[in-house]
Short mmCIF file of C-alpha atoms in Angstrom, two decimals:
data_model
loop_
_atom_site.label_atom_id
_atom_site.label_comp_id
_atom_site.label_asym_id
_atom_site.label_seq_id
_atom_site.Cartn_x
_atom_site.Cartn_y
_atom_site.Cartn_z
CA MET A 1 108.27 79.37 52.38
CA ARG A 2 104.73 80.49 53.16
CA PRO A 3 102.95 81.61 50.11
CA LEU A 4 101.34 84.81 50.54
CA PHE A 5 98.36 84.25 48.53
CA PRO A 6 96.53 81.07 49.25
CA ASP A 7 94.00 80.12 47.70
CA VAL A 8 92.33 79.53 51.15
CA VAL A 9 93.59 80.96 54.45
CA ILE A 10 92.41 78.09 57.90
CA ILE A 11 92.36 79.57 61.06
CA GLY A 12 93.43 76.01 63.60
CA ALA A 13 94.72 72.93 63.18
CA GLY A 14 92.95 71.23 64.99
CA LEU A 15 90.63 68.53 64.12
CA SER A 16 88.31 70.44 62.07
CA GLY A 17 91.15 72.62 60.52
CA LEU A 18 93.29 69.19 59.30
CA VAL A 19 90.02 67.87 58.16
CA ALA A 20 89.19 71.05 56.30
CA ALA A 21 92.52 71.10 54.67
CA SER A 22 92.44 66.94 53.40
CA TYR A 23 89.40 68.07 51.10
CA LEU A 24 90.42 71.56 50.52
CA CYS A 25 93.52 69.79 48.98
CA ALA A 26 91.88 67.00 47.15
CA GLU A 27 90.08 69.46 45.24
CA GLY A 28 93.58 71.12 44.31
CA LEU A 29 92.98 74.79 45.78
CA LYS A 30 96.59 76.09 47.85
CA VAL A 31 95.50 75.92 51.58
CA THR A 32 97.83 78.01 54.31
CA ILE A 33 97.06 76.95 57.98
CA ILE A 34 97.31 79.19 60.91
CA GLU A 35 97.81 77.53 64.47
CA GLN A 36 98.88 79.53 67.36
CA LYS A 37 99.85 76.27 69.00
CA PRO A 38 103.91 74.84 68.59
CA GLY A 39 102.11 72.01 66.96
CA PRO A 40 98.33 70.55 65.38
CA GLY A 41 95.81 69.00 67.43
CA GLY A 42 94.17 72.20 68.35
CA VAL A 43 91.90 71.71 72.10
CA TRP A 44 93.88 67.88 72.14
CA ASN A 45 97.46 69.72 72.03
CA SER A 46 97.42 70.52 76.17
CA VAL A 47 100.56 73.19 76.14
CA PRO A 48 101.85 74.24 79.66
CA LYS A 49 100.14 77.67 80.15
CA LYS A 50 103.75 78.98 80.29
CA HIS A 51 104.71 78.18 76.62
CA GLY A 52 101.07 79.81 75.41
CA ARG A 53 98.55 82.91 76.06
CA TRP A 54 95.69 80.73 76.04
CA GLU A 55 93.64 78.49 78.37
CA LYS A 56 93.14 74.60 77.62
CA PRO A 57 90.08 72.28 77.74
CA VAL A 58 92.08 69.68 78.21
CA TYR A 59 93.67 68.63 81.69
CA SER A 60 96.34 65.53 82.26
CA ALA A 61 93.75 62.95 83.09
CA LEU A 62 91.13 63.61 80.24
CA GLU A 63 89.89 60.35 78.11
CA THR A 64 87.53 60.46 75.44
CA ASN A 65 83.79 60.47 76.74
CA ILE A 66 82.55 58.52 73.48
CA PRO A 67 84.71 55.20 71.92
CA ARG A 68 87.30 55.83 69.35
CA GLN A 69 85.21 53.68 66.85
CA THR A 70 82.62 57.02 66.90
CA MET A 71 85.86 59.52 66.11
CA THR A 72 87.43 57.88 63.48
CA LEU A 73 88.23 59.52 60.55
CA SER A 74 87.50 58.24 56.83
CA ASP A 75 91.10 58.00 55.93
CA GLN A 76 92.93 57.27 59.16
CA SER A 77 92.40 54.03 61.28
CA TRP A 78 93.69 54.07 65.04
CA PRO A 79 97.00 51.91 66.14
CA THR A 80 96.20 48.21 66.61
CA GLY A 81 95.19 47.44 70.72
CA THR A 82 94.61 52.04 71.11
CA PRO A 83 92.03 51.89 74.47
CA LEU A 84 88.20 52.04 74.03
CA MET A 85 88.17 55.55 75.46
CA PRO A 86 91.71 56.67 74.34
CA HIS A 87 93.34 59.18 76.52
CA ASN A 88 94.09 62.51 75.50
CA LYS A 89 97.60 62.17 74.36
CA GLN A 90 96.78 59.45 71.96
CA VAL A 91 93.90 61.62 70.20
CA LYS A 92 96.70 63.98 70.02
CA GLN A 93 99.28 61.45 68.22
CA TYR A 94 96.30 60.05 65.75
CA LEU A 95 95.78 63.69 65.12
CA GLU A 96 99.20 64.48 64.63
CA GLN A 97 99.89 61.73 62.38
CA TYR A 98 97.20 62.60 60.41
CA CYS A 99 98.40 66.07 59.69
CA TYR A 100 102.09 64.29 59.38
CA GLN A 101 100.51 62.08 56.43
CA LEU A 102 98.94 65.17 55.05
CA GLN A 103 101.82 67.17 54.54
CA GLN A 104 103.82 64.20 52.94
CA LYS A 105 100.81 64.48 50.72
CA TYR A 106 100.48 68.02 49.76
CA GLU A 107 103.55 69.82 50.80
CA HIS A 108 105.58 68.84 47.76
CA LYS A 109 102.71 70.17 45.66
CA ARG A 110 102.87 73.11 47.19
CA LEU A 111 99.34 72.86 48.15
CA LEU A 112 99.61 73.18 51.64
CA TYR A 113 101.64 74.97 53.98
CA ILE A 114 101.29 75.32 58.17
CA GLN A 115 102.74 78.13 60.25
CA TYR A 116 102.95 77.07 63.84
CA ASN A 117 102.73 79.66 66.62
CA ALA A 118 101.64 82.18 65.32
CA ALA A 119 98.13 83.98 66.04
CA VAL A 120 95.25 85.89 64.28
CA VAL A 121 95.03 89.27 65.31
CA GLU A 122 91.95 90.19 62.53
CA VAL A 123 90.51 88.80 59.18
CA LYS A 124 88.69 91.25 57.35
CA LYS A 125 87.29 91.95 53.96
CA CYS A 126 89.69 94.41 52.03
CA GLN A 127 90.66 95.39 48.44
CA GLN A 128 94.07 93.95 47.01
CA ASP A 129 95.14 94.22 43.12
CA TYR A 130 91.64 95.32 42.53
CA ASN A 131 90.08 92.46 43.38
CA GLU A 132 88.36 91.79 47.37
CA LYS A 133 90.40 89.35 49.34
CA TRP A 134 90.27 88.18 53.08
CA LYS A 135 93.28 89.93 54.25
CA THR A 136 94.56 88.01 57.78
CA THR A 137 96.65 89.76 59.96
CA ILE A 138 98.87 87.30 61.87
CA GLU A 139 101.59 87.85 64.87
CA SER A 140 104.20 85.36 65.83
CA LEU A 141 104.79 84.23 69.16
CA GLN A 142 108.09 83.82 69.11
CA SER A 143 109.43 87.22 68.61
CA GLU A 144 110.27 89.20 71.96
CA VAL A 145 109.37 92.07 69.84
CA PRO A 146 105.58 91.76 67.85
CA GLN A 147 106.36 91.11 64.30
CA TYR A 148 103.17 91.07 62.62
CA GLU A 149 101.99 89.47 58.51
CA ASN A 150 98.71 89.77 56.44
CA LEU A 151 97.75 87.02 54.02
CA HIS A 152 95.46 87.84 50.92
CA SER A 153 93.30 84.72 50.02
CA ASP A 154 90.22 84.49 48.14
CA PHE A 155 88.29 82.41 51.07
CA VAL A 156 88.75 82.30 54.73
CA VAL A 157 88.04 78.85 56.95
CA VAL A 158 86.93 80.06 60.61
CA ALA A 159 88.02 75.95 62.55
CA VAL A 160 89.05 77.49 66.18
CA GLY A 161 86.69 74.88 67.58
CA ASN A 162 83.90 76.17 70.61
CA TYR A 163 85.66 76.37 73.47
CA GLN A 164 86.26 80.10 73.39
CA THR A 165 85.16 81.71 76.19
CA PRO A 166 83.64 79.58 79.53
CA PHE A 167 79.85 80.42 80.26
CA PHE A 168 78.43 81.16 83.79
CA PRO A 169 74.97 81.00 83.71
CA PHE A 170 73.05 83.71 86.26
CA TYR A 171 72.08 82.18 89.45
CA PRO A 172 70.63 84.76 92.19
CA GLY A 173 73.03 84.90 94.69
CA LEU A 174 76.17 84.01 92.84
CA ASN A 175 77.70 87.71 92.79
CA GLU A 176 77.78 87.99 96.38
CA TRP A 177 79.37 84.43 96.23
CA ARG A 178 82.15 85.16 94.34
CA ASP A 179 82.71 88.59 96.09
CA THR A 180 82.68 86.28 99.79
CA HIS A 181 84.06 83.10 98.40
CA PRO A 182 86.93 84.23 95.59
CA ASP A 183 88.40 81.50 95.20
CA SER A 184 85.78 78.64 95.46
CA VAL A 185 84.45 78.91 92.00
CA SER A 186 85.48 77.63 88.68
CA HIS A 187 84.93 76.20 85.35
CA ALA A 188 86.10 73.16 83.90
CA LEU A 189 88.18 75.05 81.25
CA PHE A 190 90.57 75.58 84.46
CA TYR A 191 90.26 71.94 85.70
CA GLU A 192 94.11 70.61 86.11
CA ASN A 193 93.28 67.02 88.16
CA PRO A 194 90.83 66.50 90.91
CA ASN A 195 93.59 67.46 94.20
CA ASP A 196 92.62 70.96 93.31
CA PHE A 197 89.52 69.92 95.02
CA ARG A 198 91.11 68.71 98.65
CA LYS A 199 92.24 71.04 101.38
CA LYS A 200 95.89 71.69 102.09
CA ALA A 201 97.17 69.23 103.70
CA ASN A 202 97.94 70.51 107.22
CA GLN A 203 95.74 68.49 108.63
CA LEU A 204 96.11 65.10 110.49
CA ASP A 205 92.61 64.09 110.26
CA LEU A 206 92.45 63.02 106.92
CA PHE A 207 88.71 63.16 106.75
CA SER A 208 88.84 66.60 106.61
CA LEU A 209 90.99 66.93 104.14
CA ARG A 210 88.12 66.08 101.98
CA LEU A 211 85.84 69.06 99.90
CA ASN A 212 82.00 69.25 99.98
CA VAL A 213 81.74 70.54 95.80
CA LEU A 214 79.16 71.69 93.81
CA MET A 215 79.00 70.42 90.49
CA ILE A 216 77.03 73.10 87.49
CA GLY A 217 75.97 71.23 84.41
CA TYR A 218 76.63 67.69 83.30
CA GLY A 219 77.73 67.58 79.60
CA PRO A 220 81.11 65.78 78.75
CA SER A 221 83.08 66.99 80.49
CA GLY A 222 80.97 67.19 83.92
CA PHE A 223 80.58 63.02 83.17
CA ASP A 224 84.84 62.90 83.44
CA ILE A 225 85.63 65.24 85.87
CA SER A 226 82.28 64.31 88.63
CA SER A 227 84.11 60.61 88.11
CA LYS A 228 87.94 62.20 89.71
CA ILE A 229 86.20 64.14 91.82
CA ALA A 230 83.89 61.90 93.46
CA LYS A 231 86.99 59.60 94.51
CA VAL A 232 88.49 63.16 96.82
CA ALA A 233 85.62 65.16 97.82
CA LYS A 234 83.87 64.41 101.07
CA SER A 235 80.44 65.02 99.26
CA LEU A 236 79.62 65.85 95.43
CA VAL A 237 76.40 67.20 94.28
CA LEU A 238 75.38 67.24 90.87
CA SER A 239 73.12 70.06 89.76
CA THR A 240 71.47 69.83 85.56
CA SER A 241 68.41 70.49 83.92
CA ARG A 242 68.85 66.33 83.40
CA PRO A 243 68.69 64.92 86.74
CA ASP A 244 67.43 61.52 85.32
CA GLN A 245 70.86 61.02 83.30
CA ALA A 246 73.42 58.43 83.96
CA LEU A 247 76.04 59.65 86.33
CA ALA A 248 79.47 58.53 86.16
CA PRO A 249 80.62 55.62 88.98
CA GLY A 250 81.17 57.91 92.40
CA VAL A 251 78.39 60.23 91.88
CA HIS A 252 75.49 59.00 93.80
CA LEU A 253 73.43 62.27 93.53
CA GLY A 254 71.81 64.62 91.24
CA LEU A 255 69.65 67.88 91.96
CA PRO A 256 67.58 70.10 89.46
CA GLU A 257 68.46 73.33 88.83
CA ILE A 258 69.63 75.83 91.16
CA ALA A 259 67.27 78.32 92.64
CA HIS A 260 69.52 80.48 95.24
CA LEU A 261 72.77 80.65 96.11
CA ASP A 262 73.26 82.22 99.65
CA ALA A 263 76.76 83.36 100.46
CA PRO A 264 77.06 83.49 104.31
CA SER A 265 76.17 80.43 104.90
CA ARG A 266 78.01 78.52 102.13
CA THR A 267 74.14 76.57 100.82
CA ALA A 268 72.77 76.34 97.45
CA ILE A 269 69.18 75.81 97.48
CA PHE A 270 67.51 73.95 94.44
CA LYS A 271 64.29 73.92 92.29
CA SER A 272 61.76 71.15 93.34
CA GLY A 273 61.92 69.89 89.68
CA ASP A 274 58.12 70.47 89.48
CA LYS A 275 57.50 72.01 86.28
CA SER A 276 53.95 73.15 87.41
CA ASP A 277 55.84 75.92 89.48
CA SER A 278 59.52 76.42 89.00
CA ASN A 279 59.81 78.71 91.50
CA LYS A 280 58.56 75.91 93.89
CA PRO A 281 62.23 75.06 96.09
CA GLY A 282 63.62 71.73 96.90
CA GLY A 283 66.59 70.39 98.52
CA VAL A 284 69.52 72.06 99.76
CA PHE A 285 73.20 71.74 99.85
CA THR A 286 75.14 73.15 103.22
CA GLY A 287 78.49 74.02 103.51
CA VAL A 288 79.86 73.97 100.39
CA ASP A 289 83.47 74.28 99.96
CA LYS A 290 84.18 74.69 96.05
CA ILE A 291 81.72 75.40 92.79
CA LEU A 292 82.17 74.05 89.74
CA PHE A 293 80.51 75.32 86.60
CA CYS A 294 80.72 72.35 83.69
CA THR A 295 78.00 74.38 81.28
CA GLY A 296 80.09 74.46 78.43
CA TYR A 297 80.78 77.73 76.21
CA LYS A 298 80.07 80.46 74.04
CA TYR A 299 81.43 81.06 70.81
CA ASN A 300 83.88 84.37 70.04
CA PHE A 301 85.36 85.36 67.07
CA ASP A 302 86.38 88.99 67.74
CA PHE A 303 88.99 88.66 65.50
CA ILE A 304 87.20 89.02 62.34
CA LYS A 305 85.89 92.56 61.86
CA THR A 306 84.08 94.40 59.13
CA PRO A 307 85.89 97.01 57.07
CA ASN A 308 85.60 100.37 59.63
CA GLY A 309 87.22 97.93 62.60
CA ALA A 310 83.98 96.26 64.66
CA PRO A 311 83.41 92.91 65.05
CA LEU A 312 81.39 91.12 62.44
CA LEU A 313 80.35 88.54 65.33
CA ASP A 314 78.48 89.40 68.74
CA GLU A 315 79.99 86.33 71.59
CA GLY A 316 77.45 84.41 72.12
CA PHE A 317 75.53 80.88 71.71
CA MET A 318 74.72 81.45 68.16
CA VAL A 319 76.59 82.04 65.16
CA ALA A 320 73.43 83.22 63.47
CA GLU A 321 73.57 83.55 59.52
CA VAL A 322 74.98 80.46 58.50
CA TYR A 323 73.82 78.44 55.75
CA GLN A 324 74.37 74.65 56.90
CA HIS A 325 75.93 75.96 60.52
CA THR A 326 79.28 76.38 57.85
CA ILE A 327 78.80 78.96 55.56
CA TYR A 328 78.14 82.44 56.70
CA ARG A 329 75.33 83.76 54.10
CA PRO A 330 76.58 87.25 53.94
CA ASP A 331 79.65 86.86 52.39
CA PRO A 332 80.22 82.82 51.51
CA THR A 333 83.32 83.14 51.05
CA LEU A 334 83.93 82.78 54.77
CA ALA A 335 83.00 79.45 56.36
CA PHE A 336 82.75 78.02 60.29
CA LEU A 337 84.01 74.28 61.06
CA GLY A 338 82.57 72.71 64.69
CA LEU A 339 80.20 75.26 65.28
CA PRO A 340 77.51 72.36 66.18
CA LYS A 341 77.67 70.43 69.42
CA GLY A 342 76.33 67.26 70.83
CA GLY A 343 77.04 65.25 67.85
CA LEU A 344 80.20 62.78 66.71
CA SER A 345 82.40 65.84 66.29
CA PHE A 346 84.61 64.07 63.13
CA ILE A 347 82.02 62.75 61.34
CA ILE A 348 80.52 65.73 61.37
CA ALA A 349 84.15 67.58 60.32
CA GLU A 350 83.93 65.81 57.61
CA ALA A 351 81.03 66.50 56.33
CA GLN A 352 81.44 70.01 56.54
CA SER A 353 84.10 70.04 54.98
CA ALA A 354 83.41 68.35 52.20
CA LEU A 355 80.76 70.84 51.90
CA ILE A 356 82.74 73.96 52.18
CA ALA A 357 85.58 71.95 49.40
CA ARG A 358 82.98 71.85 46.78
CA ALA A 359 81.48 75.29 47.40
CA PHE A 360 85.27 76.74 47.61
CA LYS A 361 86.22 74.70 44.05
CA GLY A 362 82.84 75.94 42.91
CA ARG A 363 81.49 73.16 41.67
CA LEU A 364 78.95 72.66 43.64
CA LEU A 365 76.29 75.37 43.79
CA ILE A 366 74.60 77.00 47.32
CA PRO A 367 72.00 78.69 47.21
CA SER A 368 71.67 82.17 46.93
CA VAL A 369 71.84 84.94 49.36
CA PRO A 370 68.64 85.66 49.77
CA PHE A 371 67.53 81.83 49.39
CA MET A 372 70.42 81.05 52.32
CA LYS A 373 68.95 83.78 54.38
CA SER A 374 65.13 82.60 53.67
CA LEU A 375 66.28 79.10 54.63
CA ILE A 376 67.81 80.36 58.11
CA ASP A 377 65.63 82.49 59.16
CA GLN A 378 63.14 79.44 59.21
CA GLU A 379 65.55 77.58 60.32
CA LYS A 380 66.04 80.17 63.94
CA LYS A 381 61.73 80.66 63.62
CA LYS A 382 61.56 76.69 64.53
CA TRP A 383 64.34 76.83 66.81
CA LYS A 384 63.05 80.03 68.52
CA ASP A 385 59.14 78.50 69.24
CA ARG A 386 61.09 75.22 70.58
CA VAL A 387 62.17 77.37 72.80
CA GLN A 388 59.85 79.40 74.01
CA ARG A 389 57.90 75.80 74.03
CA ASN A 390 60.54 74.70 76.41
CA GLU A 391 61.92 71.54 74.65
CA VAL A 392 65.18 73.08 74.08
CA ARG A 393 67.74 75.48 75.87
CA ASP A 394 68.42 79.35 74.67
CA SER A 395 71.76 78.01 74.30
CA SER A 396 70.84 74.88 71.64
CA TYR A 397 70.75 76.70 68.25
CA HIS A 398 73.81 74.75 66.85
CA ASP A 399 73.48 71.63 69.05
CA LEU A 400 73.01 67.73 67.16
CA GLY A 401 72.46 66.08 70.14
CA GLY A 402 70.15 62.90 69.88
CA GLY A 403 69.75 61.78 66.37
CA ASN A 404 70.49 65.67 64.73
CA ASP A 405 73.97 64.85 63.93
CA LYS A 406 73.08 61.53 61.77
CA GLU A 407 70.20 63.74 59.67
CA TYR A 408 72.81 66.65 59.22
CA VAL A 409 75.49 64.69 58.01
CA ASN A 410 73.63 62.60 55.93
CA GLN A 411 72.01 66.02 54.15
CA LEU A 412 75.14 67.56 53.52
CA TRP A 413 76.06 64.10 51.84
CA LYS A 414 73.12 64.70 49.43
CA VAL A 415 73.63 67.87 49.00
CA CYS A 416 77.27 67.16 47.45
CA GLN A 417 76.15 65.13 45.25
CA ALA A 418 74.56 67.94 43.27
CA ALA A 419 78.45 68.54 42.82
CA ALA A 420 79.52 68.86 39.02
CA PRO A 421 82.67 66.13 38.84
CA PRO A 422 86.22 67.33 40.15
CA SER A 423 88.48 68.76 37.46
CA ALA A 424 91.18 66.38 35.88
CA GLY A 425 93.95 65.34 38.61
CA ASN A 426 92.41 66.80 41.24
CA LEU A 427 90.02 64.08 42.96
CA GLY A 428 88.20 65.59 45.41
CA LYS A 429 87.57 63.47 48.19
CA ALA A 430 84.18 61.53 49.16
CA PRO A 431 81.63 63.07 52.02
CA PRO A 432 80.96 60.98 54.33
CA TYR A 433 77.84 58.89 54.94
CA TRP A 434 76.09 57.78 58.40
CA CYS A 435 74.98 54.28 57.87
CA SER A 436 73.79 51.93 60.61
CA CYS A 437 76.71 51.18 61.41
CA MET A 438 77.07 54.09 63.06
CA ASP A 439 73.86 53.84 64.54
CA ASP A 440 74.32 50.91 66.04
CA ALA A 441 77.67 52.54 67.52
CA LYS A 442 76.39 55.14 69.11
CA ALA A 443 73.26 53.34 70.33
CA GLN A 444 75.28 51.70 72.66
CA THR A 445 77.95 54.35 73.56
CA GLY A 446 76.16 55.14 77.11
CA MET A 447 76.23 51.53 78.15
CA VAL A 448 80.21 51.00 76.90
CA ARG A 449 81.22 53.40 78.58
CA LEU A 450 79.76 52.98 82.29
CA ARG A 451 81.18 49.34 81.80
CA TYR A 452 84.44 50.45 80.26
CA LYS A 453 84.98 53.65 83.18
CA ALA A 454 84.29 50.82 86.11
CA LEU A 455 87.42 49.12 84.55
CA GLY A 456 89.23 50.89 86.94
CA GLU A 457 93.22 50.99 85.86
CA LYS A 458 93.03 48.59 83.57
CA ARG A 459 90.26 50.06 81.49
CA VAL A 460 92.70 50.24 79.09
CA ARG A 461 93.15 46.87 78.18
CA TYR A 462 90.06 47.36 76.48
CA SER A 463 90.10 48.20 73.60
CA THR A 464 86.80 47.03 71.29
CA TYR A 465 82.96 47.15 71.60
CA ALA A 466 83.01 43.50 72.47
CA SER A 467 86.04 43.37 75.17
CA VAL A 468 83.37 45.05 77.41
CA GLY A 469 80.02 43.08 75.76
CA GLY A 470 79.34 45.47 72.98
CA VAL A 471 78.16 44.07 69.59
CA LEU A 472 79.00 45.48 66.11
CA PRO A 473 78.36 44.49 62.98
CA THR A 474 81.10 42.63 61.06
CA SER A 475 80.20 43.93 57.60
CA CYS A 476 78.21 47.06 56.35
CA PRO A 477 74.72 46.21 55.26
CA THR A 478 74.38 49.64 53.39
CA HIS A 479 77.42 49.72 51.67
CA SER A 480 76.36 47.77 49.02
CA ARG A 481 72.81 49.90 48.34
CA LEU A 482 74.72 52.93 48.32
CA GLU A 483 77.55 52.30 45.96
CA GLN A 484 74.20 52.07 43.63
CA GLU A 485 73.14 55.29 44.34
CA VAL A 486 76.10 57.79 44.66
CA SER A 487 76.19 59.63 41.98
CA PRO A 488 79.05 61.19 39.69
CA GLY A 489 79.55 64.52 41.73
CA GLY A 490 79.83 63.15 45.16
CA GLY A 491 81.48 59.88 46.37
CA LEU A 492 81.00 57.31 49.32
CA ALA A 493 82.84 57.29 52.32
CA CYS A 494 81.25 54.50 54.76
CA CYS A 495 81.85 55.08 57.89
CA TYR A 496 82.15 51.49 58.68
CA ILE A 497 84.29 51.35 61.76
CA GLY A 498 85.09 47.75 62.57
CA GLN A 499 84.16 46.03 66.73
#
């Protein structure tokens, strides 16, 4: 039976939600997870649209874009022989197994309950028995007649990921293009398979079945999708603000950002890339049949309300009032997981979960609300200054690309060292530390990806860095040193992942 008064409600049973549960339950906190899909896995749980009321950014042929060795949880290994870059179904199975182990460990202790097929309608603060609580209103997705229930908790963890609302950047002429050619513009969120980018097979000339495709943006999904579309397209032109980055096999052309889209002639006009004159025209791409945006997503937490029912947060690229990208500064009983983009999400999820679990348990004192505000204001000012200098994009506030993910993970590890020892009977769970082993693994990701993808269908037989010419250490050089530095308030979860 689901408890009506858990300590913590977690929204989402994907990677971040499951990891959060493992850390919170290890502190002895009672956790209820609410998940709208029929099972765990989050974004990796690709449910046919007829079975749900949500879209999915996972398509049938999707593989991971980084090696599994860099997306391994500290307390669960991948099955022997798993491909170097697993298929999305294998990632789903990995998370399902992780969830099963959590349930085996904590359900009989009544520390964990997971409710599937339930949508969160509203989350807001209310008075309950003279105490201020979070009220989470959920709707059953299995009932033909709407059925609602309320949960009351001390804490809420929002772990719904960062794939809420697809982002379409504005370009001159885009609206006219949509009006003129409404079926020609799409987003990676709606991508299913490359055959969507071929004409209907009603002509004898096979070459005429191929389309001219313009891809805008080249994030993680762009690399994988472009390699598949390139095999069926007449031509595939990539528009990206970083045209010098490595392209997927079969993608031969990368152009700077778009200056203008001309709907009548189906032509894309590009900027020159000349930083001294951003309006200077560059190349053109004529006869564009399809435009696919791989431009990411905006955050949308419209289900979180103020006491008067207004949205607590605006939709956009930033959740501005969060300490360490996770704890909500105005009310530290609310936390967000999975806001960071561009970094290694598995180890980041563990680092964030270690922080909030210690804070919610009360054995880690976080800064006061005014001091948190000053820290956040400083970070925002630094970021805005970088935006004005054109060093970063205005959508990059939570971007942990480059080496920022390592700095972030180890910063949270250091913060966790200030925690008081865990209570008797609840051992807690060690925060992860980003050691030099992970540096080696991440540094070789680009090379490993290109070699792995170039192997074609036989690539699934390659499961290690060494199998594609990579080299990882056979032992962790930082492990013994760190063991001597760890304080009683934290712990060490070395992220050594082996070859």
